[in-house]
Amino acid sequence: MLDKEETVERKKLGIGAMTIVTILTIVFVFLGVVLVMRMIGKNNLTTVVAGTENTEAAAEPEAGEKSGGLEENQIIYEGKRYALNTDLITILVMGIDKETVETIGGQSWSAEGASEYAGGQADALFLAVLNPHDKNVYVIAINRNSMVDVDVFDENGDYVGRFKKQVALQHGYGDGGEESCIRQVKTVSRMFHDIPIHAYAAISMDAIPALNDAVGGITVKVLDDIIYPEYDMDLHQGDMVTLDGRTAYWYVRLRNENAFNSNELRLQRQKQYLTTFAAEAKNQSMADIRVAVRLYQTVQKYMVTDIDLGSFTYLATEALDYDFDISSLYSLKGETVQGNLFEEFYIDEEALQELIITIFYEQVQEPDTRQ
C-alpha cells in the first residue's frame, strides 16, 4: 500500500488515467478470460451484461440498402456486406481509483443531489475482445475523458437523468461494486452502438505492485525521463531497468499535469508495459499453469468481477493459445479540449464506426441473386 503523503501528491502529478488495465488485460485475457466461452457455456453467452446480439445500429447501413436482403446482424458498410461476429467474447476491464475522490475534493453532491464520485471513477477503461476465429485478442483503450451519455443517480439511488459527461464518471454513480460495474458496462456498450459486452472486471489501482512482483518484475527500456524525487523516481530515457512493484506503479501512472494532454506520453509507457508484462506472464504460465492461478488469487482481493475462479482455472491453458501484441491494441480517435474544469475528449464518430466494423464484424459474400 502507498503511504498518505504519496496519496496527497496525486493531484499535482495527474496519476489518474488508463493504467491498471495494462495488467488486468493480461490477467483476464491471456490467463483465463477465454474461460467464459466454455465454462459459462455457449447458451449463457447470448445473455450479455449489456448490448444486444441484434446490433444493426453498430454501423448504420447505407441509405436504401438496409432492407436489401440483409439477414439478422448484417449491415452494409461502404458498399460491402458485413455480419456481426457472434462468437466474440467482449469483456470490459476497469481500473477503479477511489482515491480520485480525495484528489478532486471528496464526495461533492451536485445541486440535483447526484454524485459522480461515490463509487469511484473508472480511470482506466479497456475492452478486451477475444476472437476464436483468428485466435487473437484485441484490446480497445477508451479515453476516460470521452464525452458520452452518462446515467446519473442521486445519493438515494434514484434516477436523475442522462447527461453528457466523461465516461469515467459512470462508475461513480453506484455502490462501488456490482451495481457500478453494470452501469459502466451499459454506458460503454451504448457508446459502442450497443455492441454486446459479456463480462466485466473492475480492479483497484493498488493491485499493480502485487501483480508486477508476482511475475518477478518487468524489464523495460525507459521511454522518457521520469524524475520525481518525492516518489524516489529517477529514471532516464534509454535506461534499461527492471521495475519492482513500487516503480512499476509510478512508471505507468505519473505524468505532468501542467502539460496539456500529457496522458498521451504516459499511454505510450502503458502500452510498452502491457506488451512486456503480457509476454512475461504468458511465458511463465506456459511453463507452469499454476502461475495463472496465483495471479488470479493475487488480484482477487482488489477486484469486482463476474468471472469466478473455477472458470478461470478451467480455461487458463486455452487462453494461452491466443495471440496479442502491440498491433492488437487500439485507441479511440478524437480530439481533447479543455472544458470549464477538466479535459474533455470528443470521439471521432466515423473512426469509431470503422473500428467497430474492424473488430466486431466480418465481411461476408454477397448472396447469389442469379435465377
JSON list of N, CA and C in Angstrom, two decimals, residues 289-359:
[
{"chain": "A", "resi": 289, "resn": "ILE", "atom": "N", "xyz": [1.18, -23.71, -15.35]},
{"chain": "A", "resi": 289, "resn": "ILE", "atom": "CA", "xyz": [-0.15, -23.11, -15.39]},
{"chain": "A", "resi": 289, "resn": "ILE", "atom": "C", "xyz": [-0.57, -22.58, -14.03]},
{"chain": "A", "resi": 290, "resn": "ARG", "atom": "N", "xyz": [0.10, -23.03, -12.95]},
{"chain": "A", "resi": 290, "resn": "ARG", "atom": "CA", "xyz": [-0.24, -22.54, -11.62]},
{"chain": "A", "resi": 290, "resn": "ARG", "atom": "C", "xyz": [0.07, -21.06, -11.47]},
{"chain": "A", "resi": 291, "resn": "VAL", "atom": "N", "xyz": [0.94, -20.54, -12.32]},
{"chain": "A", "resi": 291, "resn": "VAL", "atom": "CA", "xyz": [1.22, -19.11, -12.30]},
{"chain": "A", "resi": 291, "resn": "VAL", "atom": "C", "xyz": [-0.05, -18.31, -12.57]},
{"chain": "A", "resi": 292, "resn": "ALA", "atom": "N", "xyz": [-0.86, -18.77, -13.52]},
{"chain": "A", "resi": 292, "resn": "ALA", "atom": "CA", "xyz": [-2.11, -18.09, -13.84]},
{"chain": "A", "resi": 292, "resn": "ALA", "atom": "C", "xyz": [-3.03, -18.05, -12.63]},
{"chain": "A", "resi": 293, "resn": "VAL", "atom": "N", "xyz": [-3.12, -19.17, -11.93]},
{"chain": "A", "resi": 293, "resn": "VAL", "atom": "CA", "xyz": [-3.99, -19.24, -10.75]},
{"chain": "A", "resi": 293, "resn": "VAL", "atom": "C", "xyz": [-3.47, -18.31, -9.67]},
{"chain": "A", "resi": 294, "resn": "ARG", "atom": "N", "xyz": [-2.16, -18.28, -9.48]},
{"chain": "A", "resi": 294, "resn": "ARG", "atom": "CA", "xyz": [-1.60, -17.40, -8.45]},
{"chain": "A", "resi": 294, "resn": "ARG", "atom": "C", "xyz": [-1.85, -15.93, -8.77]},
{"chain": "A", "resi": 295, "resn": "LEU", "atom": "N", "xyz": [-1.78, -15.58, -10.05]},
{"chain": "A", "resi": 295, "resn": "LEU", "atom": "CA", "xyz": [-2.08, -14.20, -10.44]},
{"chain": "A", "resi": 295, "resn": "LEU", "atom": "C", "xyz": [-3.53, -13.85, -10.14]},
{"chain": "A", "resi": 296, "resn": "TYR", "atom": "N", "xyz": [-4.41, -14.78, -10.45]},
{"chain": "A", "resi": 296, "resn": "TYR", "atom": "CA", "xyz": [-5.83, -14.55, -10.15]},
{"chain": "A", "resi": 296, "resn": "TYR", "atom": "C", "xyz": [-6.02, -14.37, -8.65]},
{"chain": "A", "resi": 297, "resn": "GLN", "atom": "N", "xyz": [-5.42, -15.23, -7.86]},
{"chain": "A", "resi": 297, "resn": "GLN", "atom": "CA", "xyz": [-5.56, -15.15, -6.41]},
{"chain": "A", "resi": 297, "resn": "GLN", "atom": "C", "xyz": [-4.95, -13.86, -5.86]},
{"chain": "A", "resi": 298, "resn": "THR", "atom": "N", "xyz": [-3.87, -13.41, -6.49]},
{"chain": "A", "resi": 298, "resn": "THR", "atom": "CA", "xyz": [-3.23, -12.16, -6.06]},
{"chain": "A", "resi": 298, "resn": "THR", "atom": "C", "xyz": [-4.15, -10.97, -6.27]},
{"chain": "A", "resi": 299, "resn": "VAL", "atom": "N", "xyz": [-4.80, -10.94, -7.41]},
{"chain": "A", "resi": 299, "resn": "VAL", "atom": "CA", "xyz": [-5.61, -9.78, -7.76]},
{"chain": "A", "resi": 299, "resn": "VAL", "atom": "C", "xyz": [-7.03, -9.85, -7.19]},
{"chain": "A", "resi": 300, "resn": "GLN", "atom": "N", "xyz": [-7.44, -11.01, -6.72]},
{"chain": "A", "resi": 300, "resn": "GLN", "atom": "CA", "xyz": [-8.83, -11.24, -6.34]},
{"chain": "A", "resi": 300, "resn": "GLN", "atom": "C", "xyz": [-9.33, -10.25, -5.29]},
{"chain": "A", "resi": 301, "resn": "LYS", "atom": "N", "xyz": [-8.50, -9.96, -4.29]},
{"chain": "A", "resi": 301, "resn": "LYS", "atom": "CA", "xyz": [-8.96, -9.09, -3.21]},
{"chain": "A", "resi": 301, "resn": "LYS", "atom": "C", "xyz": [-9.10, -7.64, -3.64]},
{"chain": "A", "resi": 302, "resn": "TYR", "atom": "N", "xyz": [-8.56, -7.32, -4.81]},
{"chain": "A", "resi": 302, "resn": "TYR", "atom": "CA", "xyz": [-8.63, -5.95, -5.31]},
{"chain": "A", "resi": 302, "resn": "TYR", "atom": "C", "xyz": [-9.76, -5.74, -6.31]},
{"chain": "A", "resi": 303, "resn": "MET", "atom": "N", "xyz": [-10.53, -6.77, -6.64]},
{"chain": "A", "resi": 303, "resn": "MET", "atom": "CA", "xyz": [-11.41, -6.65, -7.79]},
{"chain": "A", "resi": 303, "resn": "MET", "atom": "C", "xyz": [-12.86, -7.03, -7.53]},
{"chain": "A", "resi": 304, "resn": "VAL", "atom": "N", "xyz": [-13.71, -6.52, -8.42]},
{"chain": "A", "resi": 304, "resn": "VAL", "atom": "CA", "xyz": [-15.11, -6.93, -8.52]},
{"chain": "A", "resi": 304, "resn": "VAL", "atom": "C", "xyz": [-15.28, -7.48, -9.93]},
{"chain": "A", "resi": 305, "resn": "THR", "atom": "N", "xyz": [-15.76, -8.72, -10.06]},
{"chain": "A", "resi": 305, "resn": "THR", "atom": "CA", "xyz": [-15.89, -9.34, -11.38]},
{"chain": "A", "resi": 305, "resn": "THR", "atom": "C", "xyz": [-16.99, -10.38, -11.36]},
{"chain": "A", "resi": 306, "resn": "ASP", "atom": "N", "xyz": [-17.52, -10.68, -12.52]},
{"chain": "A", "resi": 306, "resn": "ASP", "atom": "CA", "xyz": [-18.48, -11.78, -12.64]},
{"chain": "A", "resi": 306, "resn": "ASP", "atom": "C", "xyz": [-17.81, -13.02, -13.23]},
{"chain": "A", "resi": 307, "resn": "ILE", "atom": "N", "xyz": [-16.47, -13.07, -13.22]},
{"chain": "A", "resi": 307, "resn": "ILE", "atom": "CA", "xyz": [-15.71, -14.23, -13.66]},
{"chain": "A", "resi": 307, "resn": "ILE", "atom": "C", "xyz": [-15.18, -14.94, -12.42]},
{"chain": "A", "resi": 308, "resn": "ASP", "atom": "N", "xyz": [-15.57, -16.21, -12.21]},
{"chain": "A", "resi": 308, "resn": "ASP", "atom": "CA", "xyz": [-15.16, -16.89, -10.98]},
{"chain": "A", "resi": 308, "resn": "ASP", "atom": "C", "xyz": [-13.87, -17.68, -11.16]},
{"chain": "A", "resi": 309, "resn": "LEU", "atom": "N", "xyz": [-13.29, -18.08, -10.04]},
{"chain": "A", "resi": 309, "resn": "LEU", "atom": "CA", "xyz": [-12.00, -18.77, -10.05]},
{"chain": "A", "resi": 309, "resn": "LEU", "atom": "C", "xyz": [-12.09, -20.12, -10.74]},
{"chain": "A", "resi": 310, "resn": "GLY", "atom": "N", "xyz": [-13.20, -20.84, -10.53]},
{"chain": "A", "resi": 310, "resn": "GLY", "atom": "CA", "xyz": [-13.34, -22.14, -11.17]},
{"chain": "A", "resi": 310, "resn": "GLY", "atom": "C", "xyz": [-13.28, -22.03, -12.67]},
{"chain": "A", "resi": 311, "resn": "SER", "atom": "N", "xyz": [-13.99, -21.06, -13.22]},
{"chain": "A", "resi": 311, "resn": "SER", "atom": "CA", "xyz": [-13.96, -20.84, -14.66]},
{"chain": "A", "resi": 311, "resn": "SER", "atom": "C", "xyz": [-12.58, -20.42, -15.12]},
{"chain": "A", "resi": 312, "resn": "PHE", "atom": "N", "xyz": [-11.98, -19.55, -14.35]},
{"chain": "A", "resi": 312, "resn": "PHE", "atom": "CA", "xyz": [-10.64, -19.07, -14.70]},
{"chain": "A", "resi": 312, "resn": "PHE", "atom": "C", "xyz": [-9.64, -20.22, -14.79]},
{"chain": "A", "resi": 313, "resn": "THR", "atom": "N", "xyz": [-9.66, -21.06, -13.78]},
{"chain": "A", "resi": 313, "resn": "THR", "atom": "CA", "xyz": [-8.71, -22.17, -13.72]},
{"chain": "A", "resi": 313, "resn": "THR", "atom": "C", "xyz": [-8.92, -23.14, -14.87]},
{"chain": "A", "resi": 314, "resn": "TYR", "atom": "N", "xyz": [-10.19, -23.44, -15.17]},
{"chain": "A", "resi": 314, "resn": "TYR", "atom": "CA", "xyz": [-10.52, -24.46, -16.17]},
{"chain": "A", "resi": 314, "resn": "TYR", "atom": "C", "xyz": [-9.97, -24.12, -17.54]},
{"chain": "A", "resi": 315, "resn": "LEU", "atom": "N", "xyz": [-10.03, -22.86, -17.90]},
{"chain": "A", "resi": 315, "resn": "LEU", "atom": "CA", "xyz": [-9.66, -22.50, -19.27]},
{"chain": "A", "resi": 315, "resn": "LEU", "atom": "C", "xyz": [-8.40, -21.65, -19.38]},
{"chain": "A", "resi": 316, "resn": "ALA", "atom": "N", "xyz": [-7.65, -21.53, -18.31]},
{"chain": "A", "resi": 316, "resn": "ALA", "atom": "CA", "xyz": [-6.42, -20.74, -18.37]},
{"chain": "A", "resi": 316, "resn": "ALA", "atom": "C", "xyz": [-5.49, -21.24, -19.45]},
{"chain": "A", "resi": 317, "resn": "THR", "atom": "N", "xyz": [-5.38, -22.55, -19.59]},
{"chain": "A", "resi": 317, "resn": "THR", "atom": "CA", "xyz": [-4.48, -23.12, -20.61]},
{"chain": "A", "resi": 317, "resn": "THR", "atom": "C", "xyz": [-4.92, -22.74, -22.02]},
{"chain": "A", "resi": 318, "resn": "GLU", "atom": "N", "xyz": [-6.23, -22.72, -22.27]},
{"chain": "A", "resi": 318, "resn": "GLU", "atom": "CA", "xyz": [-6.70, -22.37, -23.61]},
{"chain": "A", "resi": 318, "resn": "GLU", "atom": "C", "xyz": [-6.44, -20.91, -23.93]},
{"chain": "A", "resi": 319, "resn": "ALA", "atom": "N", "xyz": [-6.51, -20.06, -22.92]},
{"chain": "A", "resi": 319, "resn": "ALA", "atom": "CA", "xyz": [-6.26, -18.64, -23.16]},
{"chain": "A", "resi": 319, "resn": "ALA", "atom": "C", "xyz": [-4.86, -18.40, -23.67]},
{"chain": "A", "resi": 320, "resn": "LEU", "atom": "N", "xyz": [-3.94, -19.28, -23.31]},
{"chain": "A", "resi": 320, "resn": "LEU", "atom": "CA", "xyz": [-2.56, -19.11, -23.73]},
{"chain": "A", "resi": 320, "resn": "LEU", "atom": "C", "xyz": [-2.38, -19.30, -25.23]},
{"chain": "A", "resi": 321, "resn": "ASP", "atom": "N", "xyz": [-3.37, -19.89, -25.90]},
{"chain": "A", "resi": 321, "resn": "ASP", "atom": "CA", "xyz": [-3.30, -20.10, -27.34]},
{"chain": "A", "resi": 321, "resn": "ASP", "atom": "C", "xyz": [-3.62, -18.84, -28.14]},
{"chain": "A", "resi": 322, "resn": "TYR", "atom": "N", "xyz": [-4.13, -17.81, -27.45]},
{"chain": "A", "resi": 322, "resn": "TYR", "atom": "CA", "xyz": [-4.49, -16.58, -28.14]},
{"chain": "A", "resi": 322, "resn": "TYR", "atom": "C", "xyz": [-3.28, -15.67, -28.26]},
{"chain": "A", "resi": 323, "resn": "ASP", "atom": "N", "xyz": [-3.19, -14.97, -29.39]},
{"chain": "A", "resi": 323, "resn": "ASP", "atom": "CA", "xyz": [-2.08, -14.05, -29.64]},
{"chain": "A", "resi": 323, "resn": "ASP", "atom": "C", "xyz": [-2.48, -12.62, -29.29]},
{"chain": "A", "resi": 324, "resn": "PHE", "atom": "N", "xyz": [-1.50, -11.87, -28.81]},
{"chain": "A", "resi": 324, "resn": "PHE", "atom": "CA", "xyz": [-1.71, -10.44, -28.55]},
{"chain": "A", "resi": 324, "resn": "PHE", "atom": "C", "xyz": [-0.36, -9.75, -28.60]},
{"chain": "A", "resi": 325, "resn": "ASP", "atom": "N", "xyz": [-0.30, -8.64, -29.34]},
{"chain": "A", "resi": 325, "resn": "ASP", "atom": "CA", "xyz": [0.89, -7.80, -29.33]},
{"chain": "A", "resi": 325, "resn": "ASP", "atom": "C", "xyz": [0.45, -6.35, -29.53]},
{"chain": "A", "resi": 326, "resn": "ILE", "atom": "N", "xyz": [1.41, -5.47, -29.65]},
{"chain": "A", "resi": 326, "resn": "ILE", "atom": "CA", "xyz": [1.10, -4.05, -29.69]},
{"chain": "A", "resi": 326, "resn": "ILE", "atom": "C", "xyz": [0.19, -3.70, -30.87]},
{"chain": "A", "resi": 327, "resn": "SER", "atom": "N", "xyz": [0.26, -4.48, -31.96]},
{"chain": "A", "resi": 327, "resn": "SER", "atom": "CA", "xyz": [-0.57, -4.20, -33.13]},
{"chain": "A", "resi": 327, "resn": "SER", "atom": "C", "xyz": [-2.04, -4.50, -32.88]},
{"chain": "A", "resi": 328, "resn": "SER", "atom": "N", "xyz": [-2.33, -5.23, -31.81]},
{"chain": "A", "resi": 328, "resn": "SER", "atom": "CA", "xyz": [-3.72, -5.57, -31.47]},
{"chain": "A", "resi": 328, "resn": "SER", "atom": "C", "xyz": [-4.32, -4.60, -30.46]},
{"chain": "A", "resi": 329, "resn": "LEU", "atom": "N", "xyz": [-3.57, -3.56, -30.11]},
{"chain": "A", "resi": 329, "resn": "LEU", "atom": "CA", "xyz": [-4.03, -2.57, -29.14]},
{"chain": "A", "resi": 329, "resn": "LEU", "atom": "C", "xyz": [-4.49, -1.32, -29.87]},
{"chain": "A", "resi": 330, "resn": "TYR", "atom": "N", "xyz": [-5.76, -0.99, -29.74]},
{"chain": "A", "resi": 330, "resn": "TYR", "atom": "CA", "xyz": [-6.36, 0.15, -30.44]},
{"chain": "A", "resi": 330, "resn": "TYR", "atom": "C", "xyz": [-6.72, 1.25, -29.45]},
{"chain": "A", "resi": 331, "resn": "SER", "atom": "N", "xyz": [-6.70, 2.48, -29.94]},
{"chain": "A", "resi": 331, "resn": "SER", "atom": "CA", "xyz": [-7.15, 3.63, -29.16]},
{"chain": "A", "resi": 331, "resn": "SER", "atom": "C", "xyz": [-8.22, 4.37, -29.94]},
{"chain": "A", "resi": 332, "resn": "LEU", "atom": "N", "xyz": [-9.17, 4.95, -29.23]},
{"chain": "A", "resi": 332, "resn": "LEU", "atom": "CA", "xyz": [-10.20, 5.74, -29.89]},
{"chain": "A", "resi": 332, "resn": "LEU", "atom": "C", "xyz": [-9.60, 7.03, -30.43]},
{"chain": "A", "resi": 333, "resn": "LYS", "atom": "N", "xyz": [-10.02, 7.39, -31.63]},
{"chain": "A", "resi": 333, "resn": "LYS", "atom": "CA", "xyz": [-9.57, 8.64, -32.22]},
{"chain": "A", "resi": 333, "resn": "LYS", "atom": "C", "xyz": [-10.54, 9.76, -31.85]},
{"chain": "A", "resi": 334, "resn": "GLY", "atom": "N", "xyz": [-10.01, 10.95, -31.73]},
{"chain": "A", "resi": 334, "resn": "GLY", "atom": "CA", "xyz": [-10.85, 12.08, -31.38]},
{"chain": "A", "resi": 334, "resn": "GLY", "atom": "C", "xyz": [-10.01, 13.28, -31.02]},
{"chain": "A", "resi": 335, "resn": "GLU", "atom": "N", "xyz": [-10.64, 14.23, -30.35]},
{"chain": "A", "resi": 335, "resn": "GLU", "atom": "CA", "xyz": [-9.97, 15.49, -30.01]},
{"chain": "A", "resi": 335, "resn": "GLU", "atom": "C", "xyz": [-10.17, 15.80, -28.54]},
{"chain": "A", "resi": 336, "resn": "THR", "atom": "N", "xyz": [-9.08, 16.18, -27.88]},
{"chain": "A", "resi": 336, "resn": "THR", "atom": "CA", "xyz": [-9.14, 16.61, -26.49]},
{"chain": "A", "resi": 336, "resn": "THR", "atom": "C", "xyz": [-9.20, 18.13, -26.43]},
{"chain": "A", "resi": 337, "resn": "VAL", "atom": "N", "xyz": [-10.16, 18.65, -25.68]},
{"chain": "A", "resi": 337, "resn": "VAL", "atom": "CA", "xyz": [-10.27, 20.09, -25.48]},
{"chain": "A", "resi": 337, "resn": "VAL", "atom": "C", "xyz": [-10.35, 20.36, -23.99]},
{"chain": "A", "resi": 338, "resn": "GLN", "atom": "N", "xyz": [-10.03, 21.58, -23.61]},
{"chain": "A", "resi": 338, "resn": "GLN", "atom": "CA", "xyz": [-10.11, 21.96, -22.21]},
{"chain": "A", "resi": 338, "resn": "GLN", "atom": "C", "xyz": [-11.52, 22.42, -21.89]},
{"chain": "A", "resi": 339, "resn": "GLY", "atom": "N", "xyz": [-12.20, 21.71, -20.99]},
{"chain": "A", "resi": 339, "resn": "GLY", "atom": "CA", "xyz": [-13.53, 22.12, -20.56]},
{"chain": "A", "resi": 339, "resn": "GLY", "atom": "C", "xyz": [-13.44, 23.18, -19.49]},
{"chain": "A", "resi": 340, "resn": "ASN", "atom": "N", "xyz": [-14.57, 23.49, -18.86]},
{"chain": "A", "resi": 340, "resn": "ASN", "atom": "CA", "xyz": [-14.59, 24.51, -17.82]},
{"chain": "A", "resi": 340, "resn": "ASN", "atom": "C", "xyz": [-13.68, 24.14, -16.65]},
{"chain": "A", "resi": 341, "resn": "LEU", "atom": "N", "xyz": [-13.65, 22.84, -16.32]},
{"chain": "A", "resi": 341, "resn": "LEU", "atom": "CA", "xyz": [-12.85, 22.38, -15.19]},
{"chain": "A", "resi": 341, "resn": "LEU", "atom": "C", "xyz": [-11.84, 21.31, -15.60]},
{"chain": "A", "resi": 342, "resn": "PHE", "atom": "N", "xyz": [-12.28, 20.36, -16.42]},
{"chain": "A", "resi": 342, "resn": "PHE", "atom": "CA", "xyz": [-11.44, 19.22, -16.76]},
{"chain": "A", "resi": 342, "resn": "PHE", "atom": "C", "xyz": [-11.38, 19.03, -18.27]},
{"chain": "A", "resi": 343, "resn": "GLU", "atom": "N", "xyz": [-10.40, 18.25, -18.71]},
{"chain": "A", "resi": 343, "resn": "GLU", "atom": "CA", "xyz": [-10.28, 17.95, -20.13]},
{"chain": "A", "resi": 343, "resn": "GLU", "atom": "C", "xyz": [-11.47, 17.12, -20.61]},
{"chain": "A", "resi": 344, "resn": "GLU", "atom": "N", "xyz": [-11.88, 17.35, -21.85]},
{"chain": "A", "resi": 344, "resn": "GLU", "atom": "CA", "xyz": [-12.98, 16.62, -22.46]},
{"chain": "A", "resi": 344, "resn": "GLU", "atom": "C", "xyz": [-12.50, 16.04, -23.80]},
{"chain": "A", "resi": 345, "resn": "PHE", "atom": "N", "xyz": [-12.81, 14.77, -24.03]},
{"chain": "A", "resi": 345, "resn": "PHE", "atom": "CA", "xyz": [-12.40, 14.09, -25.25]},
{"chain": "A", "resi": 345, "resn": "PHE", "atom": "C", "xyz": [-13.63, 13.81, -26.10]},
{"chain": "A", "resi": 346, "resn": "TYR", "atom": "N", "xyz": [-13.61, 14.31, -27.33]},
{"chain": "A", "resi": 346, "resn": "TYR", "atom": "CA", "xyz": [-14.74, 14.13, -28.24]},
{"chain": "A", "resi": 346, "resn": "TYR", "atom": "C", "xyz": [-14.36, 13.12, -29.32]},
{"chain": "A", "resi": 347, "resn": "ILE", "atom": "N", "xyz": [-15.10, 12.03, -29.36]},
{"chain": "A", "resi": 347, "resn": "ILE", "atom": "CA", "xyz": [-14.79, 10.90, -30.22]},
{"chain": "A", "resi": 347, "resn": "ILE", "atom": "C", "xyz": [-15.06, 11.23, -31.68]},
{"chain": "A", "resi": 348, "resn": "ASP", "atom": "N", "xyz": [-14.18, 10.79, -32.54]},
{"chain": "A", "resi": 348, "resn": "ASP", "atom": "CA", "xyz": [-14.39, 10.85, -33.99]},
{"chain": "A", "resi": 348, "resn": "ASP", "atom": "C", "xyz": [-15.35, 9.72, -34.34]},
{"chain": "A", "resi": 349, "resn": "GLU", "atom": "N", "xyz": [-16.60, 10.04, -34.60]},
{"chain": "A", "resi": 349, "resn": "GLU", "atom": "CA", "xyz": [-17.63, 9.02, -34.79]},
{"chain": "A", "resi": 349, "resn": "GLU", "atom": "C", "xyz": [-17.39, 8.18, -36.04]},
{"chain": "A", "resi": 350, "resn": "GLU", "atom": "N", "xyz": [-16.86, 8.79, -37.09]},
{"chain": "A", "resi": 350, "resn": "GLU", "atom": "CA", "xyz": [-16.57, 8.00, -38.29]},
{"chain": "A", "resi": 350, "resn": "GLU", "atom": "C", "xyz": [-15.47, 6.98, -38.01]},
{"chain": "A", "resi": 351, "resn": "ALA", "atom": "N", "xyz": [-14.45, 7.39, -37.28]},
{"chain": "A", "resi": 351, "resn": "ALA", "atom": "CA", "xyz": [-13.37, 6.47, -36.93]},
{"chain": "A", "resi": 351, "resn": "ALA", "atom": "C", "xyz": [-13.87, 5.38, -35.99]},
{"chain": "A", "resi": 352, "resn": "LEU", "atom": "N", "xyz": [-14.79, 5.74, -35.09]},
{"chain": "A", "resi": 352, "resn": "LEU", "atom": "CA", "xyz": [-15.36, 4.74, -34.19]},
{"chain": "A", "resi": 352, "resn": "LEU", "atom": "C", "xyz": [-16.15, 3.70, -34.97]},
{"chain": "A", "resi": 353, "resn": "GLN", "atom": "N", "xyz": [-16.93, 4.15, -35.94]},
{"chain": "A", "resi": 353, "resn": "GLN", "atom": "CA", "xyz": [-17.71, 3.22, -36.75]},
{"chain": "A", "resi": 353, "resn": "GLN", "atom": "C", "xyz": [-16.80, 2.26, -37.50]},
{"chain": "A", "resi": 354, "resn": "GLU", "atom": "N", "xyz": [-15.70, 2.79, -38.04]},
{"chain": "A", "resi": 354, "resn": "GLU", "atom": "CA", "xyz": [-14.74, 1.95, -38.75]},
{"chain": "A", "resi": 354, "resn": "GLU", "atom": "C", "xyz": [-14.11, 0.93, -37.80]},
{"chain": "A", "resi": 355, "resn": "LEU", "atom": "N", "xyz": [-13.80, 1.36, -36.57]},
{"chain": "A", "resi": 355, "resn": "LEU", "atom": "CA", "xyz": [-13.21, 0.46, -35.58]},
{"chain": "A", "resi": 355, "resn": "LEU", "atom": "C", "xyz": [-14.18, -0.66, -35.21]},
{"chain": "A", "resi": 356, "resn": "ILE", "atom": "N", "xyz": [-15.45, -0.31, -35.05]},
{"chain": "A", "resi": 356, "resn": "ILE", "atom": "CA", "xyz": [-16.46, -1.31, -34.72]},
{"chain": "A", "resi": 356, "resn": "ILE", "atom": "C", "xyz": [-16.54, -2.37, -35.82]},
{"chain": "A", "resi": 357, "resn": "ILE", "atom": "N", "xyz": [-16.52, -1.92, -37.07]},
{"chain": "A", "resi": 357, "resn": "ILE", "atom": "CA", "xyz": [-16.56, -2.86, -38.19]},
{"chain": "A", "resi": 357, "resn": "ILE", "atom": "C", "xyz": [-15.32, -3.76, -38.17]},
{"chain": "A", "resi": 358, "resn": "THR", "atom": "N", "xyz": [-14.16, -3.17, -37.94]},
{"chain": "A", "resi": 358, "resn": "THR", "atom": "CA", "xyz": [-12.89, -3.91, -37.96]},
{"chain": "A", "resi": 358, "resn": "THR", "atom": "C", "xyz": [-12.84, -4.99, -36.90]},
{"chain": "A", "resi": 359, "resn": "ILE", "atom": "N", "xyz": [-13.29, -4.68, -35.69]},
{"chain": "A", "resi": 359, "resn": "ILE", "atom": "CA", "xyz": [-13.14, -5.60, -34.56]},
{"chain": "A", "resi": 359, "resn": "ILE", "atom": "C", "xyz": [-14.33, -6.54, -34.42]}
]
